[in-house]
Amino acid sequence: MLVTISSPGAAVDATGYRSHPVGTRPEIASASRPRPLTLEGVSFSYRSDVPVLDHVDLHVAAGEFVALVGPNGSGKSTLLRIALGLLRPDEGEVRLFGEHPEQLSQRGRLGYVPQRPGAGEAVSVTVEDLVRSGRLARVGWRGRMRAPDREVVRHAIAAVGLDDQRDRRVRELSGGQQQRAFIARALAAEPELFVLDEPVAGVDVESQMLFRASLVHLLEHHQASVLLVSHELGAVADDLDRIIVLKSSIRFDGTPDELSSSGVALGVHRADLPLWLEGVV
């Protein structure tokens, strides 16, 4: 819960992270920073007669927190795969930091946390080792971890509330803790664009709030951009700058207030999504 402080419009939560009002973070207003992600006129189909994406225009500005939502089968996962360079669009242009995704020269600028249902059960390394592996995106596989790098790793683990679990093996953790460990791994690279695919699906409330705190920290202290794909926005509803509703094409692109004013509640669960988006998609 946010508590108002003396600065007009600013707030600070229980983690100590200060939040700017929606759409007013100074990084968003800076026209000099290139857009981390741009899709223009992107179309894609697995079968020629069934378009999955139809002329999608989407961008994420520097320092912006954007949520991408839509019913199952709306094309969200396909859009992410295209944005990350894992699929080529049939039509249109995609740019990550001004480059073609598959040609991105500095992969450490991008942090990606995919859906990982049960994936942590196969990971035998400790939490600290997993998070340290994320730092290699910055120092290189042959690079040497120095004191500043070790501090970044420590900070990433603390940001997701796993300080007391750092020496435990990932497979021994709960599902929510495992997801937070993978988020910390991505945080350790200090990405400029953080892409998350359903990161809080099925995790407990405490993990959701710690997840929210780590994203706010990334936005406020590292001026990163976040693209979050999720059915459940309750934990971050007050922090979003924009919400994009996708169903093959973009059906809505605007602020949470604009979406809420149409009667849409953001704190809904997965099963309710087709119903609450009925008037939008």
Tab-separated table of N, CA, C and O in Angstrom, residues 21 60 69 126 142 265:
chain	number	residue	atom	x	y	z
A	21	PRO	N	4.228	9.332	-9.827
A	21	PRO	CA	2.882	9.098	-10.356
A	21	PRO	C	2.962	8.509	-11.756
A	21	PRO	O	3.969	8.664	-12.450
A	60	VAL	N	8.005	0.455	-26.428
A	60	VAL	CA	8.270	0.669	-25.009
A	60	VAL	C	9.340	1.745	-24.921
A	60	VAL	O	10.437	1.592	-25.476
A	69	VAL	N	-1.540	-7.437	-22.016
A	69	VAL	CA	-2.553	-8.397	-21.583
A	69	VAL	C	-3.413	-8.802	-22.768
A	69	VAL	O	-3.434	-8.147	-23.808
A	126	THR	N	22.956	-23.504	-6.276
A	126	THR	CA	22.398	-22.663	-5.224
A	126	THR	C	21.804	-21.387	-5.814
A	126	THR	O	22.068	-21.038	-6.974
A	142	ARG	N	34.195	-15.243	-19.977
A	142	ARG	CA	35.579	-15.346	-19.547
A	142	ARG	C	35.962	-14.233	-18.576
A	142	ARG	O	37.108	-14.137	-18.150
A	265	ALA	N	-11.530	-3.866	-14.179
A	265	ALA	CA	-10.790	-3.986	-12.917
A	265	ALA	C	-9.486	-4.720	-13.179
A	265	ALA	O	-9.473	-5.780	-13.800
